[in-house]
PDB file of C-alpha atoms in Angstrom:
ATOM      1  CA  MET F   1      -0.197  -0.037  -0.396  1.00 89.00           C
ATOM      2  CA  ILE F   2       2.764   2.446   0.582  1.00 92.00           C
ATOM      3  CA  ALA F   3       4.439   1.828  -2.330  1.00 93.00           C
ATOM      4  CA  ARG F   4       1.679   1.829  -4.434  1.00 94.00           C
ATOM      5  CA  PHE F   5       1.512   5.385  -2.650  1.00 92.00           C
ATOM      6  CA  ALA F   6       4.930   6.167  -3.054  1.00 93.00           C
ATOM      7  CA  ASP F   7       4.397   5.541  -6.939  1.00 92.00           C
ATOM      8  CA  TRP F   8       1.433   7.716  -7.386  1.00 93.00           C
ATOM      9  CA  TRP F   9       3.425  10.331  -5.351  1.00 93.00           C
ATOM     10  CA  ARG F  10       6.712  10.689  -7.625  1.00 93.00           C
ATOM     11  CA  LEU F  11       4.107  10.778 -10.704  1.00 93.00           C
ATOM     12  CA  ARG F  12       2.671  14.121  -9.398  1.00 94.00           C
ATOM     13  CA  SER F  13       4.414  17.106 -10.755  1.00 95.00           C
ATOM     14  CA  PRO F  14       6.136  19.367  -7.728  1.00 95.00           C
ATOM     15  CA  ARG F  15       3.426  22.021  -8.146  1.00 96.00           C
ATOM     16  CA  GLU F  16       0.668  19.293  -7.449  1.00 95.00           C
ATOM     17  CA  GLN F  17       2.926  17.391  -4.760  1.00 95.00           C
ATOM     18  CA  ARG F  18       3.046  21.376  -3.003  1.00 96.00           C
ATOM     19  CA  LEU F  19      -0.744  21.851  -2.941  1.00 96.00           C
ATOM     20  CA  LEU F  20      -1.544  18.315  -1.780  1.00 96.00           C
ATOM     21  CA  LEU F  21       0.599  19.051   1.098  1.00 96.00           C
ATOM     22  CA  VAL F  22      -1.194  22.198   2.214  1.00 97.00           C
ATOM     23  CA  MET F  23      -4.587  20.387   0.989  1.00 97.00           C
ATOM     24  CA  ALA F  24      -3.453  17.944   4.108  1.00 96.00           C
ATOM     25  CA  ALA F  25      -2.435  20.854   6.410  1.00 97.00           C
ATOM     26  CA  LEU F  26      -5.377  22.544   6.002  1.00 97.00           C
ATOM     27  CA  PHE F  27      -7.280  18.803   6.217  1.00 96.00           C
ATOM     28  CA  VAL F  28      -5.372  18.448   9.588  1.00 96.00           C
ATOM     29  CA  ILE F  29      -5.611  21.778  11.187  1.00 96.00           C
ATOM     30  CA  VAL F  30      -9.612  22.237  10.331  1.00 96.00           C
ATOM     31  CA  PHE F  31     -10.346  18.414  12.070  1.00 94.00           C
ATOM     32  CA  ALA F  32      -8.095  19.545  15.015  1.00 93.00           C
ATOM     33  CA  TRP F  33      -9.868  22.381  15.185  1.00 93.00           C
ATOM     34  CA  LEU F  34     -13.229  20.950  14.648  1.00 92.00           C
ATOM     35  CA  LEU F  35     -12.419  17.547  16.992  1.00 92.00           C
ATOM     36  CA  VAL F  36     -10.098  19.609  19.808  1.00 92.00           C
ATOM     37  CA  ILE F  37     -10.597  23.195  19.904  1.00 92.00           C
ATOM     38  CA  ARG F  38     -14.116  23.745  19.156  1.00 93.00           C
ATOM     39  CA  PRO F  39     -15.367  21.353  21.981  1.00 93.00           C
ATOM     40  CA  LEU F  40     -12.806  22.796  24.386  1.00 93.00           C
ATOM     41  CA  GLY F  41     -14.834  26.051  23.804  1.00 92.00           C
ATOM     42  CA  ASP F  42     -17.769  25.073  24.192  1.00 93.00           C
ATOM     43  CA  ARG F  43     -16.922  23.410  27.399  1.00 94.00           C
ATOM     44  CA  LEU F  44     -15.613  26.553  28.951  1.00 94.00           C
ATOM     45  CA  ALA F  45     -18.605  28.897  27.867  1.00 93.00           C
ATOM     46  CA  ASP F  46     -20.912  25.928  29.699  1.00 95.00           C
ATOM     47  CA  ALA F  47     -18.432  25.944  32.673  1.00 94.00           C
ATOM     48  CA  ARG F  48     -18.583  30.016  32.752  1.00 94.00           C
ATOM     49  CA  GLU F  49     -22.543  29.962  32.199  1.00 94.00           C
ATOM     50  CA  ARG F  50     -23.019  27.436  35.300  1.00 95.00           C
ATOM     51  CA  HIS F  51     -20.550  29.606  37.327  1.00 94.00           C
ATOM     52  CA  GLY F  52     -22.383  32.640  36.891  1.00 92.00           C
ATOM     53  CA  ARG F  53     -25.679  30.796  37.546  1.00 94.00           C
ATOM     54  CA  ALA F  54     -23.774  29.586  41.312  1.00 94.00           C
ATOM     55  CA  VAL F  55     -22.540  32.859  41.607  1.00 93.00           C
ATOM     56  CA  LEU F  56     -26.069  34.448  41.485  1.00 92.00           C
ATOM     57  CA  ALA F  57     -27.633  31.383  43.761  1.00 92.00           C
ATOM     58  CA  LEU F  58     -24.959  32.144  46.233  1.00 93.00           C
ATOM     59  CA  ALA F  59     -25.988  35.683  46.544  1.00 91.00           C
ATOM     60  CA  ALA F  60     -29.241  34.909  46.962  1.00 90.00           C
ATOM     61  CA  MET F  61     -28.728  31.970  49.429  1.00 93.00           C
ATOM     62  CA  ARG F  62     -26.794  34.686  51.320  1.00 91.00           C
ATOM     63  CA  ASP F  63     -29.593  37.180  51.347  1.00 88.00           C
ATOM     64  CA  GLN F  64     -32.214  34.698  52.310  1.00 88.00           C
ATOM     65  CA  ALA F  65     -29.832  33.459  55.517  1.00 89.00           C
ATOM     66  CA  ASP F  66     -29.495  37.373  55.849  1.00 85.00           C
ATOM     67  CA  ALA F  67     -33.336  37.500  55.898  1.00 80.00           C
ATOM     68  CA  ILE F  68     -33.669  34.855  58.242  1.00 81.00           C
ATOM     69  CA  ALA F  69     -31.217  36.073  60.706  1.00 80.00           C
ATOM     70  CA  ARG F  70     -33.324  39.006  60.775  1.00 73.00           C
ATOM     71  CA  LEU F  71     -36.292  37.556  61.516  1.00 71.00           C
ATOM     72  CA  GLU F  72     -34.613  35.539  64.478  1.00 70.00           C
ATOM     73  CA  ARG F  73     -33.733  38.959  65.587  1.00 70.00           C
ATOM     74  CA  GLY F  74     -37.295  40.220  65.485  1.00 59.00           C
ATOM     75  CA  GLY F  75     -37.575  42.611  62.850  1.00 51.00           C
ATOM     76  CA  ILE F  76     -35.857  45.882  62.570  1.00 48.00           C
ATOM     77  CA  ALA F  77     -32.052  45.432  62.478  1.00 44.00           C
ATOM     78  CA  THR F  78     -31.475  48.571  64.274  1.00 49.00           C
ATOM     79  CA  PRO F  79     -33.400  48.236  68.122  1.00 51.00           C
ATOM     80  CA  GLY F  80     -34.117  51.722  70.058  1.00 51.00           C
ATOM     81  CA  ILE F  81     -35.032  53.281  66.798  1.00 64.00           C
ATOM     82  CA  ALA F  82     -38.214  54.614  65.891  1.00 77.00           C
ATOM     83  CA  VAL F  83     -39.934  53.866  62.399  1.00 82.00           C
ATOM     84  CA  THR F  84     -40.476  57.288  61.608  1.00 84.00           C
ATOM     85  CA  ASP F  85     -36.654  58.287  62.415  1.00 84.00           C
ATOM     86  CA  LEU F  86     -35.269  55.232  60.484  1.00 86.00           C
ATOM     87  CA  ILE F  87     -37.934  56.301  57.693  1.00 88.00           C
ATOM     88  CA  THR F  88     -36.914  59.746  57.575  1.00 87.00           C
ATOM     89  CA  THR F  89     -33.190  58.733  57.292  1.00 87.00           C
ATOM     90  CA  ALA F  90     -34.087  56.249  54.295  1.00 87.00           C
ATOM     91  CA  VAL F  91     -35.763  58.977  52.373  1.00 87.00           C
ATOM     92  CA  ARG F  92     -33.025  61.409  52.815  1.00 88.00           C
ATOM     93  CA  GLU F  93     -30.346  58.781  51.986  1.00 86.00           C
ATOM     94  CA  ALA F  94     -32.294  57.413  48.941  1.00 85.00           C
ATOM     95  CA  GLY F  95     -33.149  61.608  47.699  1.00 86.00           C
ATOM     96  CA  PHE F  96     -36.513  61.407  47.447  1.00 85.00           C
ATOM     97  CA  ALA F  97     -36.752  65.648  48.265  1.00 80.00           C
ATOM     98  CA  ASP F  98     -40.316  65.527  48.539  1.00 84.00           C
ATOM     99  CA  ALA F  99     -41.096  63.329  51.181  1.00 88.00           C
ATOM    100  CA  ALA F 100     -43.587  63.754  53.976  1.00 89.00           C
ATOM    101  CA  VAL F 101     -42.967  61.155  56.824  1.00 90.00           C
ATOM    102  CA  ALA F 102     -45.564  61.124  59.622  1.00 90.00           C
ATOM    103  CA  PRO F 103     -46.084  58.761  62.452  1.00 89.00           C
ATOM    104  CA  GLU F 104     -48.302  55.839  62.286  1.00 85.00           C
ATOM    105  CA  GLY F 105     -49.306  54.487  65.731  1.00 79.00           C
ATOM    106  CA  THR F 106     -46.536  53.195  68.007  1.00 76.00           C
ATOM    107  CA  ARG F 107     -44.438  51.322  65.018  1.00 79.00           C
ATOM    108  CA  GLY F 108     -45.258  52.768  61.457  1.00 86.00           C
ATOM    109  CA  ALA F 109     -44.831  55.556  59.661  1.00 89.00           C
ATOM    110  CA  ARG F 110     -46.535  56.890  56.376  1.00 92.00           C
ATOM    111  CA  VAL F 111     -44.626  58.299  53.626  1.00 92.00           C
ATOM    112  CA  THR F 112     -45.744  60.716  51.352  1.00 93.00           C
ATOM    113  CA  ILE F 113     -43.633  61.126  48.319  1.00 92.00           C
ATOM    114  CA  ALA F 114     -44.921  63.278  45.660  1.00 90.00           C
ATOM    115  CA  ALA F 115     -42.066  62.356  42.391  1.00 89.00           C
ATOM    116  CA  ALA F 116     -40.150  59.344  42.113  1.00 88.00           C
ATOM    117  CA  ARG F 117     -38.925  56.852  39.679  1.00 88.00           C
ATOM    118  CA  ALA F 118     -40.380  54.008  39.335  1.00 86.00           C
ATOM    119  CA  GLN F 119     -36.902  51.747  39.446  1.00 88.00           C
ATOM    120  CA  ALA F 120     -35.698  54.240  42.416  1.00 87.00           C
ATOM    121  CA  PHE F 121     -38.928  53.746  44.490  1.00 89.00           C
ATOM    122  CA  PHE F 122     -39.131  50.100  44.122  1.00 89.00           C
ATOM    123  CA  GLY F 123     -35.609  49.712  44.937  1.00 88.00           C
ATOM    124  CA  TRP F 124     -35.703  51.460  47.858  1.00 88.00           C
ATOM    125  CA  ILE F 125     -38.799  49.633  49.360  1.00 90.00           C
ATOM    126  CA  ALA F 126     -36.730  46.512  48.661  1.00 87.00           C
ATOM    127  CA  ASP F 127     -34.099  47.595  50.710  1.00 85.00           C
ATOM    128  CA  LEU F 128     -36.290  49.083  53.540  1.00 85.00           C
ATOM    129  CA  GLN F 129     -37.744  45.510  54.018  1.00 85.00           C
ATOM    130  CA  ARG F 130     -34.178  43.838  53.237  1.00 83.00           C
ATOM    131  CA  ARG F 131     -31.923  46.210  55.572  1.00 81.00           C
ATOM    132  CA  HIS F 132     -34.373  47.107  58.008  1.00 79.00           C
ATOM    133  CA  GLY F 133     -37.007  44.377  58.427  1.00 79.00           C
ATOM    134  CA  LEU F 134     -39.491  46.873  57.876  1.00 85.00           C
ATOM    135  CA  VAL F 135     -42.713  45.973  56.193  1.00 86.00           C
ATOM    136  CA  VAL F 136     -45.448  47.452  54.038  1.00 87.00           C
ATOM    137  CA  ASP F 137     -48.505  47.730  55.000  1.00 87.00           C
ATOM    138  CA  GLN F 138     -50.402  49.847  52.483  1.00 91.00           C
ATOM    139  CA  LEU F 139     -49.330  51.182  48.987  1.00 91.00           C
ATOM    140  CA  SER F 140     -51.144  53.524  46.663  1.00 91.00           C
ATOM    141  CA  VAL F 141     -48.986  54.407  43.067  1.00 91.00           C
ATOM    142  CA  ARG F 142     -50.003  57.424  40.732  1.00 91.00           C
ATOM    143  CA  THR F 143     -48.543  58.126  37.613  1.00 89.00           C
ATOM    144  CA  ASN F 144     -47.630  62.051  37.201  1.00 87.00           C
ATOM    145  CA  GLY F 145     -47.299  63.543  33.718  1.00 84.00           C
ATOM    146  CA  ASP F 146     -43.833  63.262  33.509  1.00 88.00           C
ATOM    147  CA  ALA F 147     -42.838  59.758  33.966  1.00 82.00           C
ATOM    148  CA  THR F 148     -42.192  59.954  37.879  1.00 86.00           C
ATOM    149  CA  LEU F 149     -44.572  58.223  40.288  1.00 89.00           C
ATOM    150  CA  ALA F 150     -47.325  60.191  43.265  1.00 91.00           C
ATOM    151  CA  VAL F 151     -46.800  57.398  46.151  1.00 92.00           C
ATOM    152  CA  GLU F 152     -48.426  56.757  49.506  1.00 94.00           C
ATOM    153  CA  LEU F 153     -47.431  54.446  51.381  1.00 92.00           C
ATOM    154  CA  SER F 154     -47.638  53.361  55.275  1.00 92.00           C
ATOM    155  CA  VAL F 155     -44.894  51.125  56.838  1.00 90.00           C
ATOM    156  CA  ARG F 156     -44.594  49.145  59.936  1.00 86.00           C
ATOM    157  CA  GLY F 157     -42.051  47.186  61.429  1.00 78.00           C
ATOM    158  CA  ARG F 158     -42.281  43.383  61.861  1.00 68.00           C
ATOM    159  CA  GLY F 159     -44.329  42.435  64.597  1.00 60.00           C
ATOM    160  CA  ALA F 160     -46.421  45.824  65.033  1.00 54.00           C
TER     161      ALA F 160
END
């Protein structure tokens, strides 16, 4: 078999031999690409995707563990501070300049915000619940003409 191939090879002109060598080299490169490099790249992309999902799951689990710890501590993460004072500080930190905070009962507050962006407002609500252990009792939201929201809400500490 090798002798037949050697005879066949000698019958080719030098130009044909070079073209056949180039073709064989390209064939090897393409097959190496298809059989080795691409599957490794796919596996690497899958590993990165799984890692990203695992990181998100870990963050969610840590957040849930923090929530459980806050519940076990009894609600508000900063005991001794009135809910009204806590809300006033949180409103100021969030940058809602036109907000009014009024006490409601012993462990509650009523908040009125004339204009707030939806994304910022609902992020602030989630932060109140997550960091301070506060619960929104009532929420009334109306849209303004300038793509903002007019909001009235009643907030209380857990267990109140």
